Amino acid sequence: MTGPGEEPFIAAVKPLVDAIGGEMVPPDEAGQDDVVLSWGDVDVVAVRLPQLADSLDHILAALERRQGMPLADLDRRAKQEVVRMLEARGAFSVRHGVETVAGALGVSRFTVYNYLNREKGA
């Protein structure tokens, strides 16, 4: 399926694709919204990007793995830091983003809004 030199290219982009919650597919199976990556003049792999809501779930799962515990078990300061990181990544522009984050943190939407407002007032 792949030619010489293409496997290292796929291996090189895989961590990025995984980090964004994407999926790699053969270039001949690429859809209209997929991003085809080429090496030289050869289409090597297509990246199927996740829906924004799926990206938020993926980001939350990655944060849990990084923290080594459920986000709901973090202390208040750590939860505030998570909210700051998520805001910087645009998590609250996604429909139901606040609700999704509140559920993951084990807090109310009101608490998430307080964390966001506290950051803006600081």
Short mmCIF file of the N, C-alpha and C atoms (twelve columns), coordinates in Angstrom:
data_MODEL
# 
_entry.id   MODEL 
# 
loop_
_atom_site.group_PDB 
_atom_site.id 
_atom_site.type_symbol 
_atom_site.label_atom_id 
_atom_site.label_alt_id 
_atom_site.label_comp_id 
_atom_site.label_asym_id 
_atom_site.label_seq_id 
_atom_site.Cartn_x 
_atom_site.Cartn_y 
_atom_site.Cartn_z 
_atom_site.pdbx_PDB_model_num 
ATOM 1   N N  . MET A 1   0.814   -1.193 0.000  1 
ATOM 2   C CA . MET A 1   0.000   0.000  0.000  1 
ATOM 3   C C  . MET A 1   0.859   1.259  0.000  1 
ATOM 4   N N  . THR A 2   1.947   1.251  0.743  1 
ATOM 5   C CA . THR A 2   2.811   2.427  0.791  1 
ATOM 6   C C  . THR A 2   4.148   2.096  0.152  1 
ATOM 7   N N  . GLY A 3   4.784   3.129  -0.369 1 
ATOM 8   C CA . GLY A 3   6.068   2.940  -1.018 1 
ATOM 9   C C  . GLY A 3   7.208   3.234  -0.065 1 
ATOM 10  N N  . PRO A 4   8.454   3.119  -0.550 1 
ATOM 11  C CA . PRO A 4   9.616   3.389  0.292  1 
ATOM 12  C C  . PRO A 4   9.582   4.822  0.825  1 
ATOM 13  N N  . GLY A 5   9.894   4.978  2.077  1 
ATOM 14  C CA . GLY A 5   9.937   6.301  2.676  1 
ATOM 15  C C  . GLY A 5   8.605   6.782  3.212  1 
ATOM 16  N N  . GLU A 6   7.522   6.123  2.829  1 
ATOM 17  C CA . GLU A 6   6.208   6.585  3.263  1 
ATOM 18  C C  . GLU A 6   5.865   6.114  4.677  1 
ATOM 19  N N  . GLU A 7   6.306   4.936  5.066  1 
ATOM 20  C CA . GLU A 7   6.023   4.442  6.418  1 
ATOM 21  C C  . GLU A 7   6.592   5.376  7.486  1 
ATOM 22  N N  . PRO A 8   7.842   5.856  7.349  1 
ATOM 23  C CA . PRO A 8   8.344   6.809  8.353  1 
ATOM 24  C C  . PRO A 8   7.515   8.091  8.393  1 
ATOM 25  N N  . PHE A 9   7.029   8.522  7.242  1 
ATOM 26  C CA . PHE A 9   6.187   9.719  7.197  1 
ATOM 27  C C  . PHE A 9   4.898   9.489  7.986  1 
ATOM 28  N N  . ILE A 10  4.264   8.352  7.768  1 
ATOM 29  C CA . ILE A 10  3.033   8.017  8.489  1 
ATOM 30  C C  . ILE A 10  3.322   7.928  9.986  1 
ATOM 31  N N  . ALA A 11  4.423   7.294  10.350 1 
ATOM 32  C CA . ALA A 11  4.799   7.189  11.759 1 
ATOM 33  C C  . ALA A 11  5.057   8.568  12.360 1 
ATOM 34  N N  . ALA A 12  5.604   9.477  11.555 1 
ATOM 35  C CA . ALA A 12  5.918   10.816 12.050 1 
ATOM 36  C C  . ALA A 12  4.656   11.640 12.305 1 
ATOM 37  N N  . VAL A 13  3.629   11.488 11.483 1 
ATOM 38  C CA . VAL A 13  2.421   12.299 11.661 1 
ATOM 39  C C  . VAL A 13  1.406   11.655 12.604 1 
ATOM 40  N N  . LYS A 14  1.564   10.369 12.902 1 
ATOM 41  C CA . LYS A 14  0.591   9.666  13.744 1 
ATOM 42  C C  . LYS A 14  0.393   10.311 15.111 1 
ATOM 43  N N  . PRO A 15  1.451   10.724 15.841 1 
ATOM 44  C CA . PRO A 15  1.212   11.360 17.142 1 
ATOM 45  C C  . PRO A 15  0.355   12.622 17.035 1 
ATOM 46  N N  . LEU A 16  0.531   13.393 15.980 1 
ATOM 47  C CA . LEU A 16  -0.273  14.595 15.791 1 
ATOM 48  C C  . LEU A 16  -1.725  14.227 15.506 1 
ATOM 49  N N  . VAL A 17  -1.928  13.256 14.630 1 
ATOM 50  C CA . VAL A 17  -3.281  12.810 14.306 1 
ATOM 51  C C  . VAL A 17  -3.970  12.275 15.557 1 
ATOM 52  N N  . ASP A 18  -3.256  11.491 16.349 1 
ATOM 53  C CA . ASP A 18  -3.816  10.960 17.594 1 
ATOM 54  C C  . ASP A 18  -4.153  12.085 18.571 1 
ATOM 55  N N  . ALA A 19  -3.290  13.090 18.657 1 
ATOM 56  C CA . ALA A 19  -3.493  14.187 19.600 1 
ATOM 57  C C  . ALA A 19  -4.748  14.995 19.279 1 
ATOM 58  N N  . ILE A 20  -5.086  15.101 18.001 1 
ATOM 59  C CA . ILE A 20  -6.282  15.861 17.640 1 
ATOM 60  C C  . ILE A 20  -7.518  14.970 17.551 1 
ATOM 61  N N  . GLY A 21  -7.334  13.674 17.760 1 
ATOM 62  C CA . GLY A 21  -8.474  12.768 17.699 1 
ATOM 63  C C  . GLY A 21  -8.881  12.429 16.284 1 
ATOM 64  N N  . GLY A 22  -7.942  12.570 15.356 1 
ATOM 65  C CA . GLY A 22  -8.225  12.268 13.951 1 
ATOM 66  C C  . GLY A 22  -8.048  10.796 13.644 1 
ATOM 67  N N  . GLU A 23  -8.308  10.464 12.410 1 
ATOM 68  C CA . GLU A 23  -8.173  9.082  11.944 1 
ATOM 69  C C  . GLU A 23  -7.419  9.107  10.621 1 
ATOM 70  N N  . MET A 24  -6.478  8.187  10.452 1 
ATOM 71  C CA . MET A 24  -5.749  8.097  9.197  1 
ATOM 72  C C  . MET A 24  -6.426  7.061  8.308  1 
ATOM 73  N N  . VAL A 25  -6.638  7.448  7.052  1 
ATOM 74  C CA . VAL A 25  -7.248  6.549  6.072  1 
ATOM 75  C C  . VAL A 25  -6.424  6.598  4.796  1 
ATOM 76  N N  . PRO A 26  -6.529  5.552  3.965  1 
ATOM 77  C CA . PRO A 26  -5.810  5.591  2.688  1 
ATOM 78  C C  . PRO A 26  -6.271  6.790  1.865  1 
ATOM 79  N N  . PRO A 27  -5.358  7.408  1.124  1 
ATOM 80  C CA . PRO A 27  -5.718  8.619  0.382  1 
ATOM 81  C C  . PRO A 27  -6.845  8.399  -0.637 1 
ATOM 82  N N  . ASP A 28  -6.945  7.185  -1.172 1 
ATOM 83  C CA . ASP A 28  -8.015  6.942  -2.153 1 
ATOM 84  C C  . ASP A 28  -9.385  6.805  -1.491 1 
ATOM 85  N N  . GLU A 29  -9.422  6.778  -0.157 1 
ATOM 86  C CA . GLU A 29  -10.687 6.738  0.582  1 
ATOM 87  C C  . GLU A 29  -11.016 8.094  1.205  1 
ATOM 88  N N  . ALA A 30  -10.232 9.118  0.851  1 
ATOM 89  C CA . ALA A 30  -10.422 10.444 1.431  1 
ATOM 90  C C  . ALA A 30  -11.755 11.028 0.998  1 
ATOM 91  N N  . GLY A 31  -12.431 11.614 1.973  1 
ATOM 92  C CA . GLY A 31  -13.664 12.326 1.687  1 
ATOM 93  C C  . GLY A 31  -13.378 13.787 1.437  1 
ATOM 94  N N  . GLN A 32  -14.426 14.509 1.145  1 
ATOM 95  C CA . GLN A 32  -14.314 15.928 0.811  1 
ATOM 96  C C  . GLN A 32  -13.711 16.751 1.942  1 
ATOM 97  N N  . ASP A 33  -13.990 16.385 3.189  1 
ATOM 98  C CA . ASP A 33  -13.497 17.149 4.337  1 
ATOM 99  C C  . ASP A 33  -12.202 16.610 4.922  1 
ATOM 100 N N  . ASP A 34  -11.663 15.521 4.353  1 
ATOM 101 C CA . ASP A 34  -10.419 14.950 4.842  1 
ATOM 102 C C  . ASP A 34  -9.227  15.744 4.300  1 
ATOM 103 N N  . VAL A 35  -8.122  15.684 5.025  1 
ATOM 104 C CA . VAL A 35  -6.894  16.369 4.616  1 
ATOM 105 C C  . VAL A 35  -5.929  15.314 4.094  1 
ATOM 106 N N  . VAL A 36  -5.567  15.425 2.821  1 
ATOM 107 C CA . VAL A 36  -4.644  14.464 2.211  1 
ATOM 108 C C  . VAL A 36  -3.220  14.993 2.376  1 
ATOM 109 N N  . LEU A 37  -2.350  14.139 2.954  1 
ATOM 110 C CA . LEU A 37  -0.950  14.497 3.158  1 
ATOM 111 C C  . LEU A 37  -0.104  13.808 2.103  1 
ATOM 112 N N  . SER A 38  0.778   14.581 1.502  1 
ATOM 113 C CA . SER A 38  1.640   14.056 0.437  1 
ATOM 114 C C  . SER A 38  3.086   14.093 0.872  1 
ATOM 115 N N  . TRP A 39  3.861   13.182 0.319  1 
ATOM 116 C CA . TRP A 39  5.304   13.152 0.515  1 
ATOM 117 C C  . TRP A 39  5.896   13.179 -0.872 1 
ATOM 118 N N  . GLY A 40  6.613   14.252 -1.163 1 
ATOM 119 C CA . GLY A 40  7.049   14.429 -2.546 1 
ATOM 120 C C  . GLY A 40  5.811   14.720 -3.378 1 
ATOM 121 N N  . ASP A 41  5.627   13.930 -4.427 1 
ATOM 122 C CA . ASP A 41  4.433   14.117 -5.259 1 
ATOM 123 C C  . ASP A 41  3.451   12.960 -5.109 1 
ATOM 124 N N  . VAL A 42  3.578   12.210 -4.008 1 
ATOM 125 C CA . VAL A 42  2.720   11.044 -3.787 1 
ATOM 126 C C  . VAL A 42  1.800   11.299 -2.597 1 
ATOM 127 N N  . ASP A 43  0.502   11.099 -2.798 1 
ATOM 128 C CA . ASP A 43  -0.441  11.158 -1.694 1 
ATOM 129 C C  . ASP A 43  -0.218  9.926  -0.827 1 
ATOM 130 N N  . VAL A 44  0.133   10.149 0.450  1 
ATOM 131 C CA . VAL A 44  0.514   9.047  1.328  1 
ATOM 132 C C  . VAL A 44  -0.626  8.623  2.245  1 
ATOM 133 N N  . VAL A 45  -1.285  9.587  2.853  1 
ATOM 134 C CA . VAL A 45  -2.322  9.269  3.833  1 
ATOM 135 C C  . VAL A 45  -3.308  10.431 3.876  1 
ATOM 136 N N  . ALA A 46  -4.544  10.111 4.221  1 
ATOM 137 C CA . ALA A 46  -5.545  11.153 4.442  1 
ATOM 138 C C  . ALA A 46  -5.885  11.177 5.926  1 
ATOM 139 N N  . VAL A 47  -6.132  12.359 6.440  1 
ATOM 140 C CA . VAL A 47  -6.483  12.523 7.843  1 
ATOM 141 C C  . VAL A 47  -7.940  12.960 7.912  1 
ATOM 142 N N  . ARG A 48  -8.716  12.165 8.606  1 
ATOM 143 C CA . ARG A 48  -10.129 12.477 8.838  1 
ATOM 144 C C  . ARG A 48  -10.207 13.197 10.176 1 
ATOM 145 N N  . LEU A 49  -10.566 14.461 10.118 1 
ATOM 146 C CA . LEU A 49  -10.632 15.283 11.317 1 
ATOM 147 C C  . LEU A 49  -11.910 14.983 12.094 1 
ATOM 148 N N  . PRO A 50  -11.838 15.066 13.409 1 
ATOM 149 C CA . PRO A 50  -13.022 14.791 14.228 1 
ATOM 150 C C  . PRO A 50  -13.982 15.972 14.209 1 
ATOM 151 N N  . GLN A 51  -15.217 15.710 14.576 1 
ATOM 152 C CA . GLN A 51  -16.172 16.797 14.796 1 
ATOM 153 C C  . GLN A 51  -15.697 17.567 16.030 1 
ATOM 154 N N  . LEU A 52  -16.041 18.834 16.128 1 
ATOM 155 C CA . LEU A 52  -15.574 19.645 17.253 1 
ATOM 156 C C  . LEU A 52  -15.979 19.061 18.598 1 
ATOM 157 N N  . ALA A 53  -17.212 18.587 18.715 1 
ATOM 158 C CA . ALA A 53  -17.659 18.016 19.990 1 
ATOM 159 C C  . ALA A 53  -16.837 16.783 20.341 1 
ATOM 160 N N  . ASP A 54  -16.497 15.964 19.344 1 
ATOM 161 C CA . ASP A 54  -15.658 14.793 19.591 1 
ATOM 162 C C  . ASP A 54  -14.257 15.216 20.012 1 
ATOM 163 N N  . SER A 55  -13.773 16.327 19.455 1 
ATOM 164 C CA . SER A 55  -12.453 16.829 19.833 1 
ATOM 165 C C  . SER A 55  -12.419 17.207 21.303 1 
ATOM 166 N N  . LEU A 56  -13.486 17.826 21.787 1 
ATOM 167 C CA . LEU A 56  -13.524 18.210 23.196 1 
ATOM 168 C C  . LEU A 56  -13.474 16.972 24.080 1 
ATOM 169 N N  . ASP A 57  -14.239 15.947 23.738 1 
ATOM 170 C CA . ASP A 57  -14.190 14.700 24.511 1 
ATOM 171 C C  . ASP A 57  -12.786 14.107 24.486 1 
ATOM 172 N N  . HIS A 58  -12.140 14.169 23.324 1 
ATOM 173 C CA . HIS A 58  -10.779 13.637 23.183 1 
ATOM 174 C C  . HIS A 58  -9.800  14.435 24.046 1 
ATOM 175 N N  . ILE A 59  -9.947  15.754 24.052 1 
ATOM 176 C CA . ILE A 59  -9.071  16.608 24.863 1 
ATOM 177 C C  . ILE A 59  -9.263  16.307 26.348 1 
ATOM 178 N N  . LEU A 60  -10.519 16.155 26.767 1 
ATOM 179 C CA . LEU A 60  -10.788 15.850 28.169 1 
ATOM 180 C C  . LEU A 60  -10.182 14.504 28.567 1 
ATOM 181 N N  . ALA A 61  -10.314 13.509 27.695 1 
ATOM 182 C CA . ALA A 61  -9.732  12.192 27.985 1 
ATOM 183 C C  . ALA A 61  -8.211  12.280 28.082 1 
ATOM 184 N N  . ALA A 62  -7.597  13.073 27.199 1 
ATOM 185 C CA . ALA A 62  -6.137  13.236 27.242 1 
ATOM 186 C C  . ALA A 62  -5.706  13.940 28.524 1 
ATOM 187 N N  . LEU A 63  -6.486  14.922 28.972 1 
ATOM 188 C CA . LEU A 63  -6.167  15.608 30.223 1 
ATOM 189 C C  . LEU A 63  -6.262  14.654 31.412 1 
ATOM 190 N N  . GLU A 64  -7.262  13.792 31.389 1 
ATOM 191 C CA . GLU A 64  -7.376  12.792 32.466 1 
ATOM 192 C C  . GLU A 64  -6.168  11.871 32.479 1 
ATOM 193 N N  . ARG A 65  -5.750  11.425 31.295 1 
ATOM 194 C CA . ARG A 65  -4.574  10.545 31.231 1 
ATOM 195 C C  . ARG A 65  -3.353  11.275 31.763 1 
ATOM 196 N N  . ARG A 66  -3.195  12.533 31.382 1 
ATOM 197 C CA . ARG A 66  -2.038  13.318 31.824 1 
ATOM 198 C C  . ARG A 66  -2.061  13.519 33.341 1 
ATOM 199 N N  . GLN A 67  -3.237  13.762 33.891 1 
ATOM 200 C CA . GLN A 67  -3.359  13.978 35.339 1 
ATOM 201 C C  . GLN A 67  -3.246  12.665 36.115 1 
ATOM 202 N N  . GLY A 68  -3.540  11.554 35.456 1 
ATOM 203 C CA . GLY A 68  -3.469  10.255 36.115 1 
ATOM 204 C C  . GLY A 68  -4.655  9.968  37.020 1 
ATOM 205 N N  . MET A 69  -5.729  10.735 36.836 1 
ATOM 206 C CA . MET A 69  -6.934  10.535 37.652 1 
ATOM 207 C C  . MET A 69  -8.100  11.216 36.946 1 
ATOM 208 N N  . PRO A 70  -9.324  10.845 37.333 1 
ATOM 209 C CA . PRO A 70  -10.480 11.553 36.761 1 
ATOM 210 C C  . PRO A 70  -10.396 13.043 37.082 1 
ATOM 211 N N  . LEU A 71  -10.800 13.866 36.138 1 
ATOM 212 C CA . LEU A 71  -10.739 15.313 36.353 1 
ATOM 213 C C  . LEU A 71  -11.608 15.735 37.531 1 
ATOM 214 N N  . ALA A 72  -12.672 14.998 37.788 1 
ATOM 215 C CA . ALA A 72  -13.555 15.320 38.911 1 
ATOM 216 C C  . ALA A 72  -12.840 15.172 40.257 1 
ATOM 217 N N  . ASP A 73  -11.755 14.403 40.295 1 
ATOM 218 C CA . ASP A 73  -11.010 14.190 41.541 1 
ATOM 219 C C  . ASP A 73  -9.945  15.251 41.804 1 
ATOM 220 N N  . LEU A 74  -9.752  16.163 40.863 1 
ATOM 221 C CA . LEU A 74  -8.754  17.218 41.042 1 
ATOM 222 C C  . LEU A 74  -9.222  18.222 42.091 1 
ATOM 223 N N  . ASP A 75  -8.275  18.927 42.708 1 
ATOM 224 C CA . ASP A 75  -8.662  19.987 43.639 1 
ATOM 225 C C  . ASP A 75  -9.111  21.226 42.847 1 
ATOM 226 N N  . ARG A 76  -9.666  22.175 43.560 1 
ATOM 227 C CA . ARG A 76  -10.251 23.359 42.913 1 
ATOM 228 C C  . ARG A 76  -9.241  24.106 42.044 1 
ATOM 229 N N  . ARG A 77  -8.055  24.299 42.552 1 
ATOM 230 C CA . ARG A 77  -7.025  25.030 41.786 1 
ATOM 231 C C  . ARG A 77  -6.691  24.299 40.487 1 
ATOM 232 N N  . ALA A 78  -6.566  22.986 40.538 1 
ATOM 233 C CA . ALA A 78  -6.262  22.210 39.337 1 
ATOM 234 C C  . ALA A 78  -7.420  22.278 38.348 1 
ATOM 235 N N  . LYS A 79  -8.646  22.256 38.861 1 
ATOM 236 C CA . LYS A 79  -9.811  22.374 37.978 1 
ATOM 237 C C  . LYS A 79  -9.832  23.741 37.288 1 
ATOM 238 N N  . GLN A 80  -9.469  24.781 38.027 1 
ATOM 239 C CA . GLN A 80  -9.398  26.115 37.435 1 
ATOM 240 C C  . GLN A 80  -8.349  26.155 36.321 1 
ATOM 241 N N  . GLU A 81  -7.239  25.500 36.547 1 
ATOM 242 C CA . GLU A 81  -6.186  25.433 35.523 1 
ATOM 243 C C  . GLU A 81  -6.687  24.688 34.288 1 
ATOM 244 N N  . VAL A 82  -7.422  23.595 34.485 1 
ATOM 245 C CA . VAL A 82  -7.995  22.859 33.364 1 
ATOM 246 C C  . VAL A 82  -8.935  23.763 32.572 1 
ATOM 247 N N  . VAL A 83  -9.770  24.520 33.258 1 
ATOM 248 C CA . VAL A 83  -10.695 25.430 32.578 1 
ATOM 249 C C  . VAL A 83  -9.917  26.478 31.781 1 
ATOM 250 N N  . ARG A 84  -8.836  27.012 32.347 1 
ATOM 251 C CA . ARG A 84  -8.002  27.988 31.621 1 
ATOM 252 C C  . ARG A 84  -7.420  27.365 30.352 1 
ATOM 253 N N  . MET A 85  -6.903  26.147 30.477 1 
ATOM 254 C CA . MET A 85  -6.322  25.468 29.311 1 
ATOM 255 C C  . MET A 85  -7.390  25.228 28.247 1 
ATOM 256 N N  . LEU A 86  -8.557  24.779 28.678 1 
ATOM 257 C CA . LEU A 86  -9.634  24.490 27.738 1 
ATOM 258 C C  . LEU A 86  -10.142 25.766 27.067 1 
ATOM 259 N N  . GLU A 87  -10.207 26.842 27.812 1 
ATOM 260 C CA . GLU A 87  -10.629 28.105 27.205 1 
ATOM 261 C C  . GLU A 87  -9.634  28.541 26.135 1 
ATOM 262 N N  . ALA A 88  -8.339  28.395 26.427 1 
ATOM 263 C CA . ALA A 88  -7.311  28.763 25.457 1 
ATOM 264 C C  . ALA A 88  -7.418  27.935 24.182 1 
ATOM 265 N N  . ARG A 89  -7.931  26.713 24.317 1 
ATOM 266 C CA . ARG A 89  -8.066  25.830 23.146 1 
ATOM 267 C C  . ARG A 89  -9.428  25.954 22.471 1 
ATOM 268 N N  . GLY A 90  -10.271 26.865 22.948 1 
ATOM 269 C CA . GLY A 90  -11.558 27.113 22.310 1 
ATOM 270 C C  . GLY A 90  -12.664 26.155 22.702 1 
ATOM 271 N N  . ALA A 91  -12.500 25.466 23.820 1 
ATOM 272 C CA . ALA A 91  -13.472 24.449 24.220 1 
ATOM 273 C C  . ALA A 91  -14.858 25.022 24.468 1 
ATOM 274 N N  . PHE A 92  -14.925 26.286 24.840 1 
ATOM 275 C CA . PHE A 92  -16.221 26.849 25.200 1 
ATOM 276 C C  . PHE A 92  -16.933 27.484 24.014 1 
ATOM 277 N N  . SER A 93  -16.327 27.397 22.836 1 
ATOM 278 C CA . SER A 93  -17.013 27.838 21.624 1 
ATOM 279 C C  . SER A 93  -17.801 26.687 21.002 1 
ATOM 280 N N  . VAL A 94  -17.584 25.479 21.508 1 
ATOM 281 C CA . VAL A 94  -18.302 24.295 21.033 1 
ATOM 282 C C  . VAL A 94  -19.663 24.256 21.709 1 
ATOM 283 N N  . ARG A 95  -20.676 23.904 20.951 1 
ATOM 284 C CA . ARG A 95  -22.017 23.790 21.525 1 
ATOM 285 C C  . ARG A 95  -21.992 22.814 22.701 1 
ATOM 286 N N  . HIS A 96  -22.555 23.200 23.790 1 
ATOM 287 C CA . HIS A 96  -22.602 22.422 25.032 1 
ATOM 288 C C  . HIS A 96  -21.222 22.223 25.650 1 
ATOM 289 N N  . GLY A 97  -20.255 23.069 25.271 1 
ATOM 290 C CA . GLY A 97  -18.904 22.951 25.813 1 
ATOM 291 C C  . GLY A 97  -18.859 23.123 27.319 1 
ATOM 292 N N  . VAL A 98  -19.570 24.128 27.827 1 
ATOM 293 C CA . VAL A 98  -19.563 24.360 29.272 1 
ATOM 294 C C  . VAL A 98  -20.157 23.160 29.997 1 
ATOM 295 N N  . GLU A 99  -21.272 22.639 29.482 1 
ATOM 296 C CA . GLU A 99  -21.911 21.489 30.116 1 
ATOM 297 C C  . GLU A 99  -21.004 20.266 30.096 1 
ATOM 298 N N  . THR A 100 -20.340 20.049 28.973 1 
ATOM 299 C CA . THR A 100 -19.444 18.897 28.836 1 
ATOM 300 C C  . THR A 100 -18.285 18.997 29.823 1 
ATOM 301 N N  . VAL A 101 -17.685 20.179 29.905 1 
ATOM 302 C CA . VAL A 101 -16.563 20.381 30.818 1 
ATOM 303 C C  . VAL A 101 -17.030 20.269 32.267 1 
ATOM 304 N N  . ALA A 102 -18.168 20.855 32.580 1 
ATOM 305 C CA . ALA A 102 -18.697 20.779 33.949 1 
ATOM 306 C C  . ALA A 102 -18.902 19.324 34.355 1 
ATOM 307 N N  . GLY A 103 -19.461 18.527 33.455 1 
ATOM 308 C CA . GLY A 103 -19.666 17.113 33.751 1 
ATOM 309 C C  . GLY A 103 -18.354 16.385 34.004 1 
ATOM 310 N N  . ALA A 104 -17.348 16.677 33.188 1 
ATOM 311 C CA . ALA A 104 -16.047 16.013 33.338 1 
ATOM 312 C C  . ALA A 104 -15.369 16.422 34.648 1 
ATOM 313 N N  . LEU A 105 -15.572 17.677 35.058 1 
ATOM 314 C CA . LEU A 105 -14.938 18.172 36.283 1 
ATOM 315 C C  . LEU A 105 -15.755 17.858 37.531 1 
ATOM 316 N N  . GLY A 106 -16.982 17.401 37.330 1 
ATOM 317 C CA . GLY A 106 -17.827 17.105 38.481 1 
ATOM 318 C C  . GLY A 106 -18.289 18.360 39.206 1 
ATOM 319 N N  . VAL A 107 -18.477 19.444 38.447 1 
ATOM 320 C CA . VAL A 107 -18.939 20.705 39.012 1 
ATOM 321 C C  . VAL A 107 -20.152 21.178 38.215 1 
ATOM 322 N N  . SER A 108 -20.782 22.232 38.681 1 
ATOM 323 C CA . SER A 108 -21.932 22.782 37.969 1 
ATOM 324 C C  . SER A 108 -21.467 23.706 36.844 1 
ATOM 325 N N  . ARG A 109 -22.375 23.998 35.927 1 
ATOM 326 C CA . ARG A 109 -22.073 24.982 34.872 1 
ATOM 327 C C  . ARG A 109 -21.746 26.329 35.513 1 
ATOM 328 N N  . PHE A 110 -22.484 26.658 36.562 1 
ATOM 329 C CA . PHE A 110 -22.262 27.911 37.278 1 
ATOM 330 C C  . PHE A 110 -20.812 28.009 37.760 1 
ATOM 331 N N  . THR A 111 -20.281 26.904 38.279 1 
ATOM 332 C CA . THR A 111 -18.888 26.883 38.753 1 
ATOM 333 C C  . THR A 111 -17.917 27.108 37.602 1 
ATOM 334 N N  . VAL A 112 -18.178 26.472 36.452 1 
ATOM 335 C CA . VAL A 112 -17.308 26.682 35.284 1 
ATOM 336 C C  . VAL A 112 -17.348 28.147 34.878 1 
ATOM 337 N N  . TYR A 113 -18.541 28.740 34.835 1 
ATOM 338 C CA . TYR A 113 -18.639 30.169 34.501 1 
ATOM 339 C C  . TYR A 113 -17.893 31.023 35.518 1 
ATOM 340 N N  . ASN A 114 -17.968 30.654 36.785 1 
ATOM 341 C CA . ASN A 114 -17.210 31.390 37.811 1 
ATOM 342 C C  . ASN A 114 -15.714 31.300 37.551 1 
ATOM 343 N N  . TYR A 115 -15.227 30.109 37.205 1 
ATOM 344 C CA . TYR A 115 -13.804 29.950 36.892 1 
ATOM 345 C C  . TYR A 115 -13.427 30.832 35.700 1 
ATOM 346 N N  . LEU A 116 -14.293 30.860 34.678 1 
ATOM 347 C CA . LEU A 116 -14.012 31.673 33.494 1 
ATOM 348 C C  . LEU A 116 -14.026 33.161 33.845 1 
ATOM 349 N N  . ASN A 117 -15.009 33.597 34.618 1 
ATOM 350 C CA . ASN A 117 -15.111 35.002 35.001 1 
ATOM 351 C C  . ASN A 117 -13.969 35.422 35.907 1 
ATOM 352 N N  . ARG A 118 -13.540 34.513 36.798 1 
ATOM 353 C CA . ARG A 118 -12.420 34.812 37.698 1 
ATOM 354 C C  . ARG A 118 -11.157 35.065 36.877 1 
ATOM 355 N N  . GLU A 119 -10.969 34.254 35.838 1 
ATOM 356 C CA . GLU A 119 -9.792  34.408 34.988 1 
ATOM 357 C C  . GLU A 119 -9.828  35.748 34.256 1 
ATOM 358 N N  . LYS A 120 -10.998 36.145 33.778 1 
ATOM 359 C CA . LYS A 120 -11.115 37.401 33.039 1 
ATOM 360 C C  . LYS A 120 -10.937 38.603 33.950 1 
ATOM 361 N N  . GLY A 121 -11.301 38.451 35.233 1 
ATOM 362 C CA . GLY A 121 -11.174 39.545 36.181 1 
ATOM 363 C C  . GLY A 121 -9.777  39.662 36.763 1 
ATOM 364 N N  . ALA A 122 -8.972  38.624 36.587 1 
ATOM 365 C CA . ALA A 122 -7.624  38.629 37.198 1 
ATOM 366 C C  . ALA A 122 -6.658  39.489 36.438 1 
# 
